[in-house]
Coordinates of C-alpha atoms in Angstrom, one line a residue:
Chain A
M1 CA 193.8 -133.5 10.0
P2 CA 190.5 -134.0 8.0
K3 CA 187.3 -132.7 9.5
K4 CA 184.9 -135.2 10.9
I5 CA 181.6 -134.6 9.1
L6 CA 179.6 -137.6 10.5
E7 CA 180.0 -139.8 13.5
L8 CA 177.8 -142.7 14.6
Q9 CA 178.6 -143.7 18.1
N10 CA 177.2 -147.0 19.3
V11 CA 174.1 -146.6 17.2
S12 CA 171.3 -149.2 17.4
K13 CA 167.8 -149.2 16.0
I14 CA 165.4 -151.5 17.6
Y15 CA 161.9 -152.4 16.4
G16 CA 160.3 -154.5 19.1
E17 CA 162.3 -157.7 19.0
L18 CA 164.2 -156.8 15.9
R19 CA 167.6 -155.0 16.0
A20 CA 167.8 -153.4 12.5
L21 CA 171.1 -151.8 13.5
S22 CA 173.3 -153.0 16.4
D23 CA 176.0 -150.9 18.0
I24 CA 177.2 -149.2 14.9
N25 CA 180.3 -147.0 15.1
L26 CA 181.3 -145.1 12.1
T27 CA 183.3 -141.9 11.3
V28 CA 183.1 -140.1 8.0
N29 CA 185.5 -137.3 7.2
A30 CA 184.7 -134.3 4.9
G31 CA 185.4 -135.2 1.3
D32 CA 185.2 -139.0 1.8
W33 CA 183.5 -141.2 -0.7
L34 CA 182.0 -144.1 1.2
S35 CA 179.9 -147.0 -0.1
I36 CA 177.8 -149.1 2.2
M37 CA 177.1 -152.6 0.9
G38 CA 175.3 -155.6 2.2
P39 CA 172.5 -158.0 1.5
S40 CA 168.8 -157.3 1.8
G41 CA 167.8 -156.9 5.4
S42 CA 171.3 -156.0 6.6
G43 CA 170.1 -152.6 7.8
K44 CA 171.4 -150.5 4.9
T45 CA 168.1 -148.5 4.6
T46 CA 167.8 -148.0 8.3
M47 CA 171.3 -146.7 8.4
I48 CA 170.8 -144.3 5.5
N49 CA 167.5 -143.1 7.0
I50 CA 169.4 -142.3 10.2
I51 CA 172.3 -140.6 8.4
G52 CA 169.8 -138.8 6.2
C53 CA 167.9 -137.4 9.2
M54 CA 164.7 -139.2 8.3
D55 CA 164.9 -141.4 11.4
T56 CA 166.5 -141.4 14.8
P57 CA 168.5 -144.2 16.6
S58 CA 167.0 -146.0 19.5
V59 CA 170.3 -146.0 21.2
G60 CA 173.6 -144.1 20.6
K61 CA 174.5 -140.8 19.1
V62 CA 174.6 -139.4 15.6
I63 CA 176.9 -136.4 15.3
L64 CA 176.5 -134.4 12.1
D65 CA 178.9 -131.6 11.5
G66 CA 179.7 -131.5 15.2
V67 CA 176.1 -131.5 16.4
D68 CA 174.4 -134.4 18.1
I69 CA 171.1 -134.9 16.2
S70 CA 170.1 -138.2 17.7
R71 CA 167.4 -136.8 19.9
E72 CA 166.0 -134.1 17.6
N73 CA 162.3 -134.0 16.8
A74 CA 160.9 -134.5 13.2
A75 CA 160.6 -130.7 12.5
S76 CA 164.2 -130.1 13.6
L77 CA 165.5 -133.1 11.6
T78 CA 163.7 -131.7 8.5
R79 CA 165.6 -128.4 8.9
I80 CA 168.9 -130.2 9.4
R81 CA 168.2 -132.5 6.4
R82 CA 167.4 -129.4 4.3
D83 CA 170.6 -127.6 5.2
K84 CA 173.2 -130.4 5.3
I85 CA 172.0 -133.4 3.2
G86 CA 171.5 -133.9 -0.5
L87 CA 169.4 -137.0 -1.3
I88 CA 169.6 -139.2 -4.4
F89 CA 167.0 -142.0 -4.7
Q90 CA 166.9 -145.2 -6.7
Q91 CA 163.4 -144.3 -8.0
F92 CA 164.6 -140.7 -8.9
H93 CA 161.4 -139.2 -7.4
L94 CA 161.1 -136.2 -9.6
I95 CA 157.9 -134.2 -9.5
S96 CA 156.1 -135.2 -12.6
Y97 CA 154.4 -131.9 -13.4
L98 CA 157.6 -129.8 -13.1
T99 CA 160.3 -129.5 -15.7
A100 CA 163.9 -130.6 -15.0
V101 CA 165.0 -127.1 -14.0
E102 CA 161.9 -126.6 -11.9
N103 CA 162.6 -129.9 -10.1
V104 CA 166.0 -128.5 -9.2
M105 CA 164.5 -125.2 -8.1
V106 CA 162.1 -127.0 -5.8
A107 CA 165.0 -127.9 -3.6
Q108 CA 166.2 -124.3 -3.6
Y109 CA 162.6 -123.1 -2.8
Y110 CA 162.5 -125.3 0.4
H111 CA 166.1 -124.4 1.3
S112 CA 166.2 -120.6 0.7
M113 CA 165.5 -118.9 -2.6
P114 CA 164.8 -120.3 -6.0
D115 CA 167.3 -119.1 -8.6
E116 CA 166.8 -120.4 -12.2
A117 CA 170.3 -119.4 -13.3
E118 CA 171.9 -121.5 -10.6
A119 CA 169.5 -124.4 -11.2
L120 CA 170.4 -124.3 -14.9
E121 CA 174.1 -124.3 -14.0
A122 CA 173.6 -127.3 -11.8
L123 CA 171.9 -129.1 -14.7
A124 CA 174.8 -128.1 -17.0
K125 CA 177.2 -129.8 -14.5
V126 CA 175.4 -133.1 -15.0
G127 CA 175.2 -132.6 -18.7
L128 CA 171.5 -131.7 -18.9
A129 CA 171.5 -128.0 -19.9
E130 CA 169.7 -128.9 -23.1
R131 CA 167.0 -130.8 -21.3
A132 CA 166.2 -128.2 -18.7
G133 CA 162.7 -127.5 -20.0
H134 CA 161.6 -131.2 -20.3
L135 CA 159.2 -132.9 -18.0
P136 CA 160.5 -136.1 -16.2
A137 CA 158.3 -138.3 -18.5
Q138 CA 160.3 -136.9 -21.5
L139 CA 163.6 -137.9 -19.9
S140 CA 165.4 -141.2 -19.9
G141 CA 166.1 -143.0 -16.6
G142 CA 169.7 -141.8 -16.6
E143 CA 168.7 -138.3 -17.4
Q144 CA 166.2 -138.4 -14.5
Q145 CA 168.8 -139.6 -12.2
R146 CA 171.1 -136.8 -13.3
V147 CA 168.4 -134.2 -12.6
C148 CA 168.1 -135.9 -9.1
I149 CA 171.8 -135.4 -8.6
A150 CA 171.6 -131.8 -9.7
R151 CA 168.7 -131.3 -7.2
A152 CA 170.7 -132.9 -4.4
L153 CA 173.7 -130.7 -5.0
I154 CA 171.9 -127.4 -5.6
N155 CA 172.1 -126.3 -1.9
S156 CA 175.7 -127.3 -1.5
P157 CA 175.0 -130.0 1.1
Q158 CA 177.7 -131.3 3.4
I159 CA 176.8 -134.9 2.6
L160 CA 175.5 -136.3 -0.7
L161 CA 173.6 -139.4 0.3
G162 CA 172.6 -141.9 -2.4
D163 CA 170.2 -144.8 -1.8
E164 CA 170.9 -147.3 -4.7
P165 CA 171.5 -144.4 -7.1
T166 CA 172.3 -146.7 -10.0
G167 CA 169.8 -149.4 -9.1
N168 CA 167.4 -148.5 -11.9
L169 CA 170.0 -147.6 -14.6
D170 CA 171.5 -149.5 -17.5
E171 CA 175.3 -149.9 -17.7
E172 CA 175.9 -146.8 -19.8
N173 CA 173.9 -144.5 -17.5
E174 CA 175.5 -146.2 -14.5
G175 CA 178.9 -145.2 -15.9
I176 CA 177.8 -141.6 -16.4
V177 CA 176.5 -141.3 -12.9
V178 CA 179.6 -142.9 -11.4
D179 CA 181.7 -140.4 -13.4
I180 CA 179.7 -137.6 -11.9
F181 CA 180.3 -138.9 -8.4
R182 CA 184.0 -139.1 -9.2
R183 CA 184.1 -135.5 -10.3
L184 CA 182.1 -134.4 -7.3
H185 CA 184.5 -136.2 -5.0
E186 CA 187.4 -134.4 -6.7
E187 CA 185.6 -131.1 -5.9
G188 CA 185.5 -132.2 -2.2
V189 CA 181.9 -133.3 -1.9
T190 CA 181.4 -136.0 0.8
I191 CA 179.5 -138.9 -0.8
I192 CA 177.8 -141.8 1.0
I193 CA 176.3 -144.4 -1.3
V194 CA 174.2 -147.4 -0.3
T195 CA 174.4 -150.0 -3.1
H196 CA 173.9 -153.6 -4.0
D197 CA 176.1 -153.2 -7.0
P198 CA 179.8 -154.3 -6.4
E199 CA 181.0 -152.3 -9.3
V200 CA 179.6 -149.1 -7.8
G201 CA 180.7 -150.1 -4.3
D202 CA 184.2 -150.8 -5.5
V203 CA 184.8 -147.4 -7.0
A204 CA 184.4 -145.7 -3.7
Q205 CA 187.4 -144.7 -1.5
R206 CA 186.1 -146.8 1.4
K207 CA 183.6 -149.6 1.6
I208 CA 181.5 -150.6 4.6
I209 CA 180.0 -154.0 4.7
L210 CA 176.8 -154.4 6.7
E211 CA 175.4 -157.8 7.8
H212 CA 172.5 -158.4 10.2
G213 CA 172.7 -154.8 11.4
K214 CA 176.4 -154.9 12.2
I215 CA 179.4 -153.6 10.4
T216 CA 181.4 -156.6 9.4
G217 CA 183.8 -154.9 7.1
D218 CA 185.4 -151.5 6.7
I219 CA 187.6 -151.6 3.7
D220 CA 189.9 -148.9 2.7
Q221 CA 190.0 -148.9 -1.1
S222 CA 192.5 -146.0 -1.4
A223 CA 194.9 -148.3 -3.2
T224 CA 192.6 -149.0 -6.0
F225 CA 190.6 -145.7 -5.8
G226 CA 190.6 -143.9 -9.1
K227 CA 191.9 -146.8 -11.0
I228 CA 188.7 -148.7 -11.6
Chain B
M1 CA 163.4 -112.0 -2.8
G2 CA 160.0 -112.9 -1.5
N3 CA 158.7 -112.4 -5.0
K4 CA 160.9 -115.2 -6.3
R5 CA 159.6 -117.6 -3.7
F6 CA 156.0 -116.5 -4.4
K7 CA 156.6 -117.0 -8.1
M8 CA 157.9 -120.5 -7.5
Y9 CA 155.0 -121.3 -5.2
M10 CA 152.5 -120.1 -7.9
K11 CA 154.5 -122.1 -10.5
M12 CA 154.2 -125.3 -8.4
V13 CA 150.5 -124.8 -7.7
S14 CA 149.5 -123.8 -11.2
S15 CA 151.7 -126.5 -12.9
S16 CA 150.2 -129.1 -10.6
L17 CA 146.7 -128.1 -11.8
I18 CA 147.5 -127.5 -15.4
R19 CA 149.7 -130.5 -16.1
R20 CA 147.5 -132.8 -14.1
A21 CA 144.3 -131.3 -15.5
S22 CA 142.7 -134.6 -16.6
R23 CA 142.9 -135.8 -12.9
L24 CA 141.3 -132.6 -11.5
V25 CA 138.6 -132.2 -14.1
I26 CA 136.1 -134.0 -11.8
A27 CA 136.9 -131.6 -8.9
V28 CA 136.6 -128.5 -11.1
L29 CA 133.4 -129.9 -12.5
A30 CA 132.0 -130.6 -9.0
I31 CA 132.9 -127.0 -7.9
A32 CA 131.6 -125.5 -11.2
I33 CA 128.3 -127.3 -11.0
G34 CA 127.9 -126.3 -7.4
A35 CA 128.8 -122.7 -8.2
T36 CA 126.4 -122.7 -11.2
I37 CA 123.5 -123.9 -9.0
L38 CA 124.4 -121.5 -6.2
S39 CA 124.9 -118.4 -8.3
G40 CA 121.9 -119.3 -10.4
L41 CA 119.7 -119.8 -7.4
V42 CA 121.0 -116.7 -5.7
T43 CA 120.3 -114.7 -8.8
I44 CA 116.7 -116.1 -8.9
Y45 CA 116.5 -115.6 -5.1
Y46 CA 117.1 -111.9 -5.5
D47 CA 115.0 -111.6 -8.6
I48 CA 112.0 -113.7 -7.4
P49 CA 110.4 -110.8 -5.4
E50 CA 110.5 -108.6 -8.4
Q51 CA 109.4 -111.3 -10.9
L52 CA 106.7 -112.7 -8.6
G53 CA 105.7 -109.2 -7.6
R54 CA 105.0 -108.5 -11.3
E55 CA 103.2 -111.8 -11.7
F56 CA 101.0 -110.9 -8.7
R57 CA 100.4 -107.5 -10.2
S58 CA 98.4 -109.2 -13.0
Y59 CA 95.9 -110.2 -10.4
G60 CA 94.8 -106.7 -10.0
A61 CA 95.4 -103.6 -7.9
N62 CA 96.9 -104.1 -4.5
M63 CA 96.1 -100.7 -3.0
I64 CA 92.8 -98.8 -3.1
I65 CA 92.9 -95.1 -2.2
L66 CA 89.7 -93.4 -1.1
P67 CA 89.0 -89.8 -0.1
E68 CA 87.7 -89.2 3.4
G69 CA 84.0 -88.5 3.7
D70 CA 82.3 -87.0 0.7
S71 CA 85.4 -85.4 -0.8
T72 CA 87.0 -86.4 -4.0
I73 CA 90.6 -86.7 -5.3
T74 CA 91.9 -83.9 -7.4
R75 CA 94.4 -84.0 -10.3
E76 CA 97.0 -82.4 -8.0
T77 CA 96.5 -85.0 -5.3
L78 CA 96.8 -87.7 -8.0
N79 CA 100.2 -86.3 -9.1
S80 CA 101.4 -86.1 -5.5
L81 CA 100.3 -89.7 -5.0
R82 CA 102.4 -90.7 -8.1
E83 CA 105.4 -88.9 -6.6
I84 CA 105.1 -90.5 -3.2
I85 CA 104.6 -94.0 -4.5
G86 CA 107.5 -93.6 -7.0
V87 CA 107.1 -94.0 -10.8
N88 CA 109.4 -97.0 -10.8
R89 CA 107.2 -99.0 -8.5
I90 CA 103.9 -98.1 -10.2
V91 CA 102.6 -100.8 -12.4
G92 CA 99.3 -99.1 -12.9
L93 CA 97.5 -96.1 -11.2
A94 CA 94.0 -95.6 -12.4
P95 CA 91.6 -93.0 -10.9
Y96 CA 87.9 -93.8 -11.2
R97 CA 85.0 -91.3 -11.3
Y98 CA 81.5 -92.8 -11.1
Q99 CA 78.7 -91.0 -12.8
T100 CA 75.1 -92.1 -13.1
V101 CA 73.7 -91.8 -16.6
K102 CA 70.4 -92.8 -18.3
I103 CA 70.3 -95.1 -21.3
N104 CA 66.8 -95.6 -22.7
E105 CA 65.6 -93.9 -19.5
Q106 CA 67.2 -96.5 -17.4
P107 CA 70.0 -95.7 -14.9
Y108 CA 73.5 -97.0 -15.5
I109 CA 76.9 -96.1 -14.1
I110 CA 79.8 -94.8 -16.2
A111 CA 83.2 -95.3 -14.7
G112 CA 85.5 -92.7 -16.0
T113 CA 89.1 -93.7 -15.8
D114 CA 92.5 -93.6 -17.4
L115 CA 91.9 -96.6 -19.6
E116 CA 95.6 -97.3 -20.3
Q117 CA 96.3 -97.4 -16.6
A118 CA 93.2 -99.5 -15.9
E119 CA 94.4 -102.0 -18.4
K120 CA 97.8 -102.3 -16.6
N121 CA 95.9 -102.7 -13.3
S122 CA 93.6 -105.4 -14.6
P123 CA 95.2 -107.4 -17.3
F124 CA 93.1 -110.4 -16.3
W125 CA 89.8 -108.8 -17.6
Y126 CA 88.5 -110.6 -20.6
I127 CA 87.7 -108.0 -23.3
E128 CA 85.7 -108.9 -26.4
G129 CA 86.8 -106.3 -28.9
S130 CA 89.5 -104.0 -27.5
W131 CA 90.4 -101.7 -24.6
G132 CA 89.3 -98.1 -25.0
N133 CA 91.9 -95.3 -25.0
S134 CA 92.2 -91.6 -24.4
Q135 CA 92.5 -90.9 -28.2
D136 CA 89.2 -92.3 -29.2
T137 CA 87.0 -90.8 -26.5
S138 CA 83.6 -91.6 -28.1
S139 CA 84.4 -95.3 -27.9
V140 CA 83.8 -97.0 -24.6
M141 CA 83.8 -100.5 -23.0
V142 CA 80.6 -101.8 -21.6
G143 CA 80.2 -104.5 -19.0
H144 CA 78.9 -107.9 -20.2
E145 CA 75.7 -107.5 -18.1
I146 CA 74.9 -104.1 -19.6
A147 CA 75.6 -105.4 -23.1
E148 CA 73.2 -108.3 -22.6
T149 CA 70.5 -106.0 -21.1
L150 CA 70.7 -103.5 -23.9
G151 CA 71.5 -106.0 -26.6
L152 CA 74.7 -104.2 -27.5
K153 CA 77.3 -105.7 -29.7
L154 CA 80.7 -104.4 -30.8
G155 CA 80.4 -101.3 -33.0
D156 CA 76.9 -100.6 -31.8
T157 CA 76.1 -97.0 -30.6
F158 CA 73.9 -95.9 -27.7
R159 CA 73.0 -92.6 -26.2
V160 CA 73.8 -91.6 -22.7
Q161 CA 71.9 -88.8 -21.0
G162 CA 72.0 -87.1 -17.6
V163 CA 72.3 -84.0 -15.6
K164 CA 75.5 -82.0 -15.6
Y165 CA 77.6 -81.8 -12.5
G166 CA 76.1 -79.5 -9.8
E167 CA 72.8 -79.1 -11.7
Q168 CA 69.3 -80.2 -10.6
A169 CA 67.4 -82.8 -12.6
E170 CA 64.0 -81.8 -13.6
A171 CA 61.4 -84.5 -13.7
S172 CA 59.1 -84.9 -16.8
R173 CA 55.9 -83.1 -16.4
Q174 CA 52.6 -84.9 -17.0
D175 CA 51.0 -81.7 -18.3
L176 CA 53.6 -81.5 -21.1
S177 CA 53.7 -83.5 -24.3
A178 CA 56.5 -86.1 -24.8
K179 CA 58.1 -83.8 -27.4
D180 CA 58.2 -81.0 -24.9
N181 CA 59.6 -83.2 -22.2
Q182 CA 62.3 -84.3 -24.6
K183 CA 63.2 -80.7 -25.3
R184 CA 63.5 -80.1 -21.5
D185 CA 65.9 -83.1 -21.4
S186 CA 68.2 -81.6 -24.0
A187 CA 68.2 -78.3 -22.1
W188 CA 71.6 -76.7 -21.0
Q189 CA 71.7 -78.3 -17.6
N190 CA 71.6 -81.8 -19.1
F191 CA 74.0 -83.7 -21.3
S192 CA 73.5 -86.2 -24.0
R193 CA 76.0 -88.1 -26.2
I194 CA 76.2 -91.0 -28.5
L195 CA 78.9 -93.5 -27.6
T196 CA 80.2 -96.5 -29.6
V197 CA 80.9 -100.0 -28.1
K198 CA 84.6 -100.7 -28.5
G199 CA 84.8 -103.6 -26.0
I200 CA 82.7 -105.8 -23.9
V201 CA 84.1 -106.5 -20.4
S202 CA 83.8 -109.9 -18.8
T203 CA 85.3 -110.4 -15.4
G204 CA 82.8 -112.5 -13.5
G205 CA 82.5 -109.6 -11.1
A206 CA 80.9 -106.2 -10.5
E207 CA 82.8 -104.7 -13.4
E208 CA 80.3 -106.3 -15.8
G209 CA 77.6 -103.8 -14.6
F210 CA 79.7 -100.7 -15.6
I211 CA 80.4 -98.7 -18.7
F212 CA 84.1 -97.8 -18.8
A213 CA 85.0 -94.5 -20.5
D214 CA 87.9 -92.1 -20.6
V215 CA 87.7 -89.9 -17.5
D216 CA 88.5 -86.7 -19.4
M217 CA 85.7 -87.3 -21.8
L218 CA 83.4 -88.0 -18.8
D219 CA 84.5 -84.8 -17.1
E220 CA 83.9 -82.8 -20.3
L221 CA 80.5 -84.5 -20.8
I222 CA 79.2 -83.7 -17.3
G223 CA 80.8 -80.2 -17.4
D224 CA 83.2 -80.6 -14.5
T225 CA 86.9 -80.7 -13.7
F226 CA 88.7 -83.9 -12.7
R227 CA 87.4 -85.5 -9.5
A228 CA 88.2 -89.1 -8.7
D229 CA 86.0 -91.1 -6.3
V230 CA 88.7 -93.7 -5.9
V231 CA 92.2 -94.5 -7.1
E232 CA 93.2 -98.1 -7.8
C233 CA 97.0 -98.7 -7.6
S234 CA 99.0 -101.7 -8.7
I235 CA 102.4 -101.3 -7.0
A236 CA 105.4 -103.5 -7.1
A237 CA 105.8 -104.0 -3.4
N238 CA 105.4 -106.6 -0.7
A239 CA 103.0 -106.3 2.3
Q240 CA 105.5 -104.6 4.5
E241 CA 106.4 -102.0 1.9
L242 CA 102.7 -101.4 1.1
S243 CA 102.0 -100.9 4.8
E244 CA 104.8 -98.3 5.0
L245 CA 103.6 -96.7 1.8
S246 CA 100.0 -96.4 3.3
E247 CA 101.4 -94.7 6.4
K248 CA 103.4 -92.3 4.3
I249 CA 100.4 -91.4 2.1
T250 CA 98.2 -90.9 5.1
R251 CA 100.9 -88.7 6.7
D252 CA 101.8 -86.7 3.6
I253 CA 98.4 -86.2 1.9
P254 CA 95.7 -85.6 4.5
G255 CA 92.2 -86.6 3.5
L256 CA 93.2 -89.8 1.8
M257 CA 92.6 -93.3 3.1
P258 CA 94.9 -95.9 1.5
R259 CA 93.9 -99.5 1.9
A260 CA 96.1 -102.4 0.9
V261 CA 94.3 -105.3 -0.7
R262 CA 95.4 -107.9 1.9
R263 CA 94.1 -110.9 -0.1
L264 CA 96.8 -110.2 -2.7
T265 CA 99.6 -108.9 -0.7
Q266 CA 99.5 -111.7 1.9
S267 CA 99.3 -114.4 -0.8
Q268 CA 102.3 -112.8 -2.5
D269 CA 104.3 -112.7 0.7
I270 CA 103.4 -116.3 1.6
V271 CA 104.4 -117.6 -1.9
L272 CA 107.6 -115.5 -1.9
G273 CA 108.5 -116.7 1.6
K274 CA 108.1 -120.4 0.7
L275 CA 110.0 -120.0 -2.6
Q276 CA 112.8 -118.2 -1.0
A277 CA 113.0 -120.8 1.8
L278 CA 113.1 -123.5 -0.9
V279 CA 115.9 -121.7 -2.7
L280 CA 117.8 -121.4 0.5
L281 CA 117.4 -125.0 1.3
V282 CA 118.6 -126.2 -2.1
T283 CA 121.5 -123.8 -1.9
V284 CA 122.6 -125.3 1.5
V285 CA 122.2 -128.8 0.1
V286 CA 124.3 -127.9 -3.0
L287 CA 127.0 -126.4 -0.8
I288 CA 127.2 -129.5 1.3
I289 CA 127.3 -131.8 -1.7
T290 CA 130.0 -129.7 -3.2
M291 CA 132.0 -129.8 0.0
I292 CA 131.7 -133.6 0.1
S293 CA 132.8 -133.9 -3.5
V294 CA 135.8 -131.6 -3.0
Y295 CA 136.7 -133.5 0.2
T296 CA 136.7 -136.9 -1.5
T297 CA 138.7 -135.5 -4.4
M298 CA 141.3 -133.9 -2.2
M299 CA 141.5 -137.1 -0.1
A300 CA 142.2 -139.1 -3.3
M301 CA 144.6 -136.5 -4.4
V302 CA 146.7 -136.6 -1.2
A303 CA 146.7 -140.4 -1.3
E304 CA 147.7 -140.4 -5.0
R305 CA 150.5 -137.9 -4.3
R306 CA 152.0 -139.5 -1.2
R307 CA 155.4 -140.0 -2.9
E308 CA 155.5 -136.4 -4.1
I309 CA 154.6 -135.2 -0.6
A310 CA 157.1 -137.5 0.9
L311 CA 159.8 -136.3 -1.5
K312 CA 159.0 -132.6 -0.7
K313 CA 159.4 -133.4 3.0
A314 CA 162.6 -135.3 2.3
L315 CA 163.9 -132.3 0.5
G316 CA 163.3 -130.3 3.6
A317 CA 159.8 -128.9 3.2
E318 CA 158.0 -128.4 6.5
N319 CA 154.5 -129.8 6.9
K320 CA 152.9 -126.3 6.8
L321 CA 154.7 -125.5 3.5
V322 CA 153.5 -128.7 1.8
M323 CA 150.0 -128.1 3.2
S324 CA 150.0 -124.5 2.0
E325 CA 150.8 -125.8 -1.5
L326 CA 147.9 -128.2 -1.5
L327 CA 145.6 -125.6 -0.1
G328 CA 146.8 -123.2 -2.8
E329 CA 145.7 -125.8 -5.3
G330 CA 142.4 -125.9 -3.5
V331 CA 142.1 -122.1 -3.7
L332 CA 142.9 -122.2 -7.4
L333 CA 140.3 -125.0 -8.0
G334 CA 137.7 -123.0 -6.1
F335 CA 138.6 -119.9 -8.1
I336 CA 138.3 -121.7 -11.5
G337 CA 135.1 -123.6 -10.5
G338 CA 133.6 -120.5 -9.0
A339 CA 134.4 -118.3 -11.9
L340 CA 132.9 -120.8 -14.4
G341 CA 129.9 -121.3 -12.1
V342 CA 129.1 -117.5 -12.0
F343 CA 128.6 -117.3 -15.7
L344 CA 126.9 -120.7 -16.2
G345 CA 124.7 -119.8 -13.2
F346 CA 123.5 -116.6 -14.8
E347 CA 122.7 -118.5 -17.9
F348 CA 120.8 -121.1 -15.8
A349 CA 118.9 -118.3 -13.9
L350 CA 118.2 -116.6 -17.2
R351 CA 116.7 -119.7 -18.7
V352 CA 114.6 -120.5 -15.6
S353 CA 113.4 -116.9 -15.5
L354 CA 112.5 -116.9 -19.2
N355 CA 110.7 -120.3 -19.0
V356 CA 108.9 -119.7 -15.7
F357 CA 108.3 -115.9 -15.7
G358 CA 108.7 -115.1 -19.3
R359 CA 111.1 -112.3 -18.5
A360 CA 114.8 -111.8 -18.7
I361 CA 116.8 -111.4 -15.5
N362 CA 119.4 -108.8 -14.5
F363 CA 123.0 -110.0 -14.1
Q364 CA 124.2 -109.3 -10.5
A365 CA 127.8 -108.2 -10.9
A366 CA 128.3 -108.5 -7.2
L367 CA 127.8 -112.2 -7.5
I368 CA 131.1 -112.6 -9.3
P369 CA 133.4 -111.9 -6.3
V370 CA 130.9 -113.4 -3.8
T371 CA 130.5 -116.7 -5.6
I372 CA 134.2 -117.1 -6.2
A373 CA 135.0 -116.2 -2.6
V374 CA 132.3 -118.7 -1.3
F375 CA 133.7 -121.5 -3.4
I376 CA 137.3 -120.7 -2.5
I377 CA 136.2 -120.9 1.2
I378 CA 134.3 -124.1 0.6
T379 CA 137.1 -125.7 -1.2
V380 CA 139.6 -124.7 1.4
L381 CA 137.3 -125.9 4.2
A382 CA 136.7 -129.2 2.4
S383 CA 140.5 -129.6 1.9
I384 CA 141.5 -129.1 5.5
I385 CA 141.1 -132.7 6.7
P386 CA 142.7 -134.2 3.6
V387 CA 145.6 -131.8 3.6
R388 CA 146.3 -132.5 7.3
K389 CA 147.0 -136.1 6.2
V390 CA 150.4 -134.6 5.0
M391 CA 151.5 -134.7 8.6
D392 CA 151.1 -138.5 8.6
I393 CA 153.3 -139.1 5.6
H394 CA 156.9 -140.2 6.6
P395 CA 159.4 -139.8 3.8
A396 CA 161.6 -142.7 5.1
I397 CA 158.7 -145.1 4.8
V398 CA 157.2 -143.8 1.5
L399 CA 160.4 -143.3 -0.4
K400 CA 162.3 -146.5 0.5
G401 CA 163.7 -148.2 -2.5
E402 CA 161.8 -151.1 -4.0

């Protein structure tokens, strides 16, 4: 039986009159590749913030790797995020004055111990070994996103969480990034991707549809998985 | 292990400054200007007493030493005085021996002194011609009043006559001829010498009524050993130091009465006090302005780097870690600005000193660490409030996709 890595139990997020998320129940097993799709305002960002330990639910429980983190304070969530989550952003968010390898090492520095050899290896995995000494401004959007993926993976997180990771990429780079996800999934990495892009959503093993803060669809794509 | 973390920390802090240099140039400039003014003013602050002290020394002796009663000051006592005062502090130390002589049968006073030392004591005297010296002992300086009375000009000669030390003068006798009386005047107990006018002294004071000659020549002329009636000293010291010196002289050399010239020492202390207070005030103002400048720069820097700070927090950095990085940048900024300022400050102080006092200034090596440390502290203090803004930055809000 696969290990449950993440469970959302009756999770709601309420801002005054607005229910950004309403009674969400979701279970993600280790090694799953999940895409979360939905229109703007459907609650995707709120959900990813909660899963990514950057926010807490108003109601319900979030159980990450067997631990209820729904009532943890900000400092505690920071520690959990550092140890268990790897984040990929639409805007890449690389530190402009650090080289590609240094950007990867920053995540190591906050986690445990910076190790340049390991960071270079991570960059090599995303095909950027040659560009390790370049500053973000000297890299293309696709290369920046690959640095971002290397940074997210460097501490071997339990969940790789992507917020529109291909949103700022052209078709070619989108393909490169999706191939990287595919390879990571084969290696057993748990991937949760929030996306607008149906092509990226459809390549996942499972697709969650969010509308008005509620899950309106939970589609098992195992049949087509790996064939797209 | 810790070394790797420290290296990464330094890498982030230094890269942030080096690769964003154009944005931080204003902050470095502000700190460097502040440090320049501070180190310059502190250099001047410590040098003013010496510089001004020397300036005041050009207004004449600031200590007069008299013997008690009818006694005089011997050469040994004079040497002891030199030792007690300290050679380094003595600008000029001139003994004076006053001797009445006759010129054209009229009485005048010769002041025998160490003319080189007297010149150092009284650089403000106006001398037509030149100062006398110990090499050319037949040349003397005459006061303006005497020169007018006797109609003396530079290069003129005149005869001085008198009774040698310890001998009795014999009055002219009416029963003798003028020639016989003249013979009596040139007898062994009397002296007579022709002197040349080398300089005419104008001071506007009592000095214009004296003839100034080398003291050794005077002693030899009157047939006596060295005896000074008074010693005038010009000493590089403030009122407090002069007072302590007076006490020490009184204690160590009995029979001497040192007197500080209050008019000079008090003026010196008042001017010094006011100047130092002014320097202190300007220093405090400069420090405050520097702090404000660093504060606003750091505030802008934190606002500009919200995304970067949010990212670091999203990657798992705790607030204190991000704050320590920003403070590290502040320390480095303070270090660079402070280091620049020390050397520019010395240049500034040197130029001020050369222009105002006409003298170079000594570089205070201790100012290097002190200035750098002060500006690191100032930068860190000014950065505390901006850096605490890190705590208000929420990664979920700042980093949300657009």
